PDB file of C-alpha atoms in Angstrom:
ATOM      1  CA  UNK A 111     104.769  24.939 -32.038  1.00 50.00           C
ATOM      2  CA  UNK A 112     102.636  23.412 -29.342  1.00 55.00           C
ATOM      3  CA  UNK A 113      99.441  22.126 -30.906  1.00 57.00           C
ATOM      4  CA  UNK A 114      96.313  21.249 -29.001  1.00 53.00           C
ATOM      5  CA  UNK A 115      95.509  17.558 -29.155  1.00 55.00           C
ATOM      6  CA  UNK A 116      92.403  17.726 -31.307  1.00 55.00           C
ATOM      7  CA  UNK A 117      92.846  20.956 -33.244  1.00 50.00           C
ATOM      8  CA  UNK A 118      95.170  22.347 -35.849  1.00 82.00           C
ATOM      9  CA  UNK A 119      95.794  25.533 -33.914  1.00 89.00           C
ATOM     10  CA  UNK A 120      98.433  26.242 -31.339  1.00 95.00           C
ATOM     11  CA  UNK A 121      97.625  26.330 -27.651  1.00 96.00           C
ATOM     12  CA  UNK A 122      98.411  30.051 -27.844  1.00 97.00           C
ATOM     13  CA  UNK A 123      95.637  30.508 -30.408  1.00 96.00           C
ATOM     14  CA  UNK A 124      93.218  28.187 -28.611  1.00 96.00           C
ATOM     15  CA  UNK A 125      93.345  30.187 -25.366  1.00 97.00           C
ATOM     16  CA  UNK A 126      92.877  33.545 -27.069  1.00 97.00           C
ATOM     17  CA  UNK A 127      96.361  34.639 -28.060  1.00 97.00           C
ATOM     18  CA  UNK A 128      98.252  37.596 -26.715  1.00 97.00           C
ATOM     19  CA  UNK A 129      95.335  39.133 -24.820  1.00 98.00           C
ATOM     20  CA  UNK A 130      94.929  36.015 -22.681  1.00 98.00           C
ATOM     21  CA  UNK A 131      98.618  35.923 -21.808  1.00 98.00           C
ATOM     22  CA  UNK A 132      98.551  39.663 -21.130  1.00 98.00           C
ATOM     23  CA  UNK A 133      95.674  39.170 -18.658  1.00 98.00           C
ATOM     24  CA  UNK A 134      97.353  36.158 -17.035  1.00 98.00           C
ATOM     25  CA  UNK A 135     100.671  37.861 -16.425  1.00 97.00           C
ATOM     26  CA  UNK A 136      99.153  41.217 -15.421  1.00 97.00           C
ATOM     27  CA  UNK A 137      97.024  39.510 -12.759  1.00 98.00           C
ATOM     28  CA  UNK A 138      99.981  37.424 -11.593  1.00 97.00           C
ATOM     29  CA  UNK A 139     102.198  40.482 -11.081  1.00 94.00           C
ATOM     30  CA  UNK A 140      99.439  42.299  -9.207  1.00 95.00           C
ATOM     31  CA  UNK A 141      99.829  39.577  -6.595  1.00 96.00           C
ATOM     32  CA  UNK A 142     103.623  39.629  -6.714  1.00 94.00           C
ATOM     33  CA  UNK A 143     103.679  43.406  -6.172  1.00 92.00           C
ATOM     34  CA  UNK A 144     101.969  42.935  -2.800  1.00 94.00           C
ATOM     35  CA  UNK A 145     103.783  39.774  -1.709  1.00 95.00           C
ATOM     36  CA  UNK A 146     106.341  40.303   1.107  1.00 95.00           C
ATOM     37  CA  UNK A 147     108.366  37.236   0.085  1.00 93.00           C
ATOM     38  CA  UNK A 148     108.443  37.729  -3.702  1.00 91.00           C
ATOM     39  CA  UNK A 149     108.444  41.518  -4.104  1.00 91.00           C
ATOM     40  CA  UNK A 150     112.013  41.982  -2.789  1.00 88.00           C
ATOM     41  CA  UNK A 151     113.303  39.797  -5.654  1.00 87.00           C
ATOM     42  CA  UNK A 152     112.442  42.572  -8.126  1.00 81.00           C
ATOM     43  CA  UNK A 153     114.262  45.900  -8.319  1.00 76.00           C
ATOM     44  CA  UNK A 154     111.806  48.740  -7.720  1.00 73.00           C
ATOM     45  CA  UNK A 155     111.666  49.762 -11.364  1.00 76.00           C
ATOM     46  CA  UNK A 156     111.696  46.244 -12.870  1.00 78.00           C
ATOM     47  CA  UNK A 157     108.171  44.921 -12.339  1.00 79.00           C
ATOM     48  CA  UNK A 158     107.031  46.161 -15.759  1.00 83.00           C
ATOM     49  CA  UNK A 159     110.091  44.562 -17.380  1.00 82.00           C
ATOM     50  CA  UNK A 160     109.559  41.302 -15.524  1.00 88.00           C
ATOM     51  CA  UNK A 161     105.914  41.308 -16.577  1.00 93.00           C
ATOM     52  CA  UNK A 162     106.842  41.783 -20.222  1.00 94.00           C
ATOM     53  CA  UNK A 163     109.528  39.082 -20.132  1.00 92.00           C
ATOM     54  CA  UNK A 164     107.209  36.494 -18.577  1.00 94.00           C
ATOM     55  CA  UNK A 165     104.408  37.344 -20.992  1.00 97.00           C
ATOM     56  CA  UNK A 166     106.679  37.064 -24.032  1.00 95.00           C
ATOM     57  CA  UNK A 167     108.202  33.830 -22.744  1.00 94.00           C
ATOM     58  CA  UNK A 168     104.835  32.177 -22.126  1.00 97.00           C
ATOM     59  CA  UNK A 169     103.464  33.343 -25.469  1.00 97.00           C
ATOM     60  CA  UNK A 170     106.454  31.836 -27.267  1.00 95.00           C
ATOM     61  CA  UNK A 171     106.406  28.615 -25.238  1.00 95.00           C
ATOM     62  CA  UNK A 172     102.757  28.009 -26.105  1.00 96.00           C
ATOM     63  CA  UNK A 173     103.129  28.617 -29.839  1.00 95.00           C
ATOM     64  CA  UNK A 174     102.920  32.377 -30.216  1.00 96.00           C
ATOM     65  CA  UNK A 175     105.427  34.864 -31.611  1.00 94.00           C
ATOM     66  CA  UNK A 176     109.136  34.276 -30.990  1.00 94.00           C
ATOM     67  CA  UNK A 177     109.712  37.782 -29.682  1.00 89.00           C
ATOM     68  CA  UNK A 178     111.195  36.515 -26.420  1.00 85.00           C
ATOM     69  CA  UNK A 179     114.032  34.628 -28.160  1.00 83.00           C
ATOM     70  CA  UNK A 180     114.575  37.425 -30.662  1.00 79.00           C
ATOM     71  CA  UNK A 181     115.153  39.862 -27.808  1.00 77.00           C
ATOM     72  CA  UNK A 182     116.761  37.680 -25.141  1.00 72.00           C
ATOM     73  CA  UNK A 183     118.051  34.508 -26.756  1.00 67.00           C
ATOM     74  CA  UNK A 184     117.421  31.046 -25.364  1.00 65.00           C
ATOM     75  CA  UNK A 185     115.213  31.144 -22.231  1.00 60.00           C
ATOM     76  CA  UNK A 186     117.686  29.265 -19.949  1.00 66.00           C
ATOM     77  CA  UNK A 187     115.222  29.523 -17.073  1.00 64.00           C
ATOM     78  CA  UNK A 188     117.367  27.893 -14.391  1.00 57.00           C
ATOM     79  CA  UNK A 189     120.393  30.018 -15.269  1.00 54.00           C
ATOM     80  CA  UNK A 190     118.401  33.258 -15.372  1.00 59.00           C
ATOM     81  CA  UNK A 191     116.804  32.525 -11.989  1.00 56.00           C
ATOM     82  CA  UNK A 192     119.937  31.218 -10.223  1.00 59.00           C
ATOM     83  CA  UNK A 193     120.693  34.619  -8.662  1.00 65.00           C
ATOM     84  CA  UNK A 194     117.357  34.645  -6.825  1.00 75.00           C
ATOM     85  CA  UNK A 195     116.848  32.689  -3.584  1.00 80.00           C
ATOM     86  CA  UNK A 196     113.992  30.477  -4.749  1.00 85.00           C
ATOM     87  CA  UNK A 197     112.991  28.463  -1.724  1.00 91.00           C
ATOM     88  CA  UNK A 198     110.021  26.122  -1.435  1.00 95.00           C
ATOM     89  CA  UNK A 199     108.169  28.985   0.296  1.00 95.00           C
ATOM     90  CA  UNK A 200     108.931  31.345  -2.609  1.00 93.00           C
ATOM     91  CA  UNK A 201     107.808  28.665  -5.075  1.00 95.00           C
ATOM     92  CA  UNK A 202     104.570  28.220  -3.164  1.00 96.00           C
ATOM     93  CA  UNK A 203     103.934  31.978  -3.085  1.00 96.00           C
ATOM     94  CA  UNK A 204     104.617  32.164  -6.836  1.00 94.00           C
ATOM     95  CA  UNK A 205     102.188  29.319  -7.442  1.00 97.00           C
ATOM     96  CA  UNK A 206      99.483  30.953  -5.273  1.00 98.00           C
ATOM     97  CA  UNK A 207      99.595  34.127  -7.355  1.00 97.00           C
ATOM     98  CA  UNK A 208      99.754  32.187 -10.596  1.00 97.00           C
ATOM     99  CA  UNK A 209      96.808  30.001  -9.503  1.00 98.00           C
ATOM    100  CA  UNK A 210      94.742  33.149  -8.916  1.00 98.00           C
ATOM    101  CA  UNK A 211      95.719  34.453 -12.346  1.00 98.00           C
ATOM    102  CA  UNK A 212      94.934  31.174 -14.130  1.00 98.00           C
ATOM    103  CA  UNK A 213      91.589  30.903 -12.348  1.00 98.00           C
ATOM    104  CA  UNK A 214      90.591  34.378 -13.519  1.00 98.00           C
ATOM    105  CA  UNK A 215      91.040  33.288 -17.137  1.00 98.00           C
ATOM    106  CA  UNK A 216      88.133  30.832 -16.787  1.00 97.00           C
ATOM    107  CA  UNK A 217      89.648  28.492 -19.364  1.00 98.00           C
ATOM    108  CA  UNK A 218      87.962  25.198 -20.192  1.00 97.00           C
ATOM    109  CA  UNK A 219      89.511  22.273 -18.288  1.00 97.00           C
ATOM    110  CA  UNK A 220      91.197  20.867 -21.407  1.00 96.00           C
ATOM    111  CA  UNK A 221      93.144  24.131 -21.773  1.00 97.00           C
ATOM    112  CA  UNK A 222      93.565  25.028 -18.114  1.00 98.00           C
ATOM    113  CA  UNK A 223      95.099  21.666 -17.148  1.00 98.00           C
ATOM    114  CA  UNK A 224      98.143  21.682 -19.471  1.00 97.00           C
ATOM    115  CA  UNK A 225      98.833  25.328 -18.655  1.00 98.00           C
ATOM    116  CA  UNK A 226      98.700  24.685 -14.910  1.00 98.00           C
ATOM    117  CA  UNK A 227     100.722  21.487 -15.189  1.00 98.00           C
ATOM    118  CA  UNK A 228     103.485  23.351 -17.026  1.00 96.00           C
ATOM    119  CA  UNK A 229     103.501  26.271 -14.581  1.00 97.00           C
ATOM    120  CA  UNK A 230     103.647  23.902 -11.616  1.00 97.00           C
ATOM    121  CA  UNK A 231     106.496  21.864 -13.093  1.00 96.00           C
ATOM    122  CA  UNK A 232     108.431  25.014 -13.997  1.00 94.00           C
ATOM    123  CA  UNK A 233     108.017  26.453 -10.496  1.00 94.00           C
ATOM    124  CA  UNK A 234     109.242  23.236  -8.877  1.00 92.00           C
ATOM    125  CA  UNK A 235     112.230  23.054 -11.213  1.00 91.00           C
ATOM    126  CA  UNK A 236     113.431  26.524 -10.262  1.00 88.00           C
ATOM    127  CA  UNK A 237     113.788  25.910  -6.525  1.00 91.00           C
ATOM    128  CA  UNK A 238     117.484  26.469  -5.815  1.00 84.00           C
ATOM    129  CA  UNK A 239     117.634  26.917  -2.048  1.00 80.00           C
ATOM    130  CA  UNK A 240     116.146  25.039   0.840  1.00 86.00           C
ATOM    131  CA  UNK A 241     114.524  27.039   3.644  1.00 75.00           C
TER     132      UNK A 241
END
């Protein structure tokens, strides 16, 4: 489990648990639903499923329940995203929507920074096509 540096609780617990991740991912997908570059990557009926998968993944990654792995196995992010044309422009659009979602959480800097650093690194690692 990912522990915060000066506490005996997980990052998941420190940020407010499931409700915080629910808010983060809900806000993120509100942006995705309106984005002309990202929206076509999701089948019409799959936004709710994508929202649930991302929420469960992030909860597990940050020390919450292991529901994601119980349902889907190992995350294998690069493999799961290989079928999507993730260009630098798509990465940047993803990060814009995620930045808006993270900002709305109003987390203290010591919690916001590691979350944003992870999300940024993950987004960069998933680029699989050049413009």
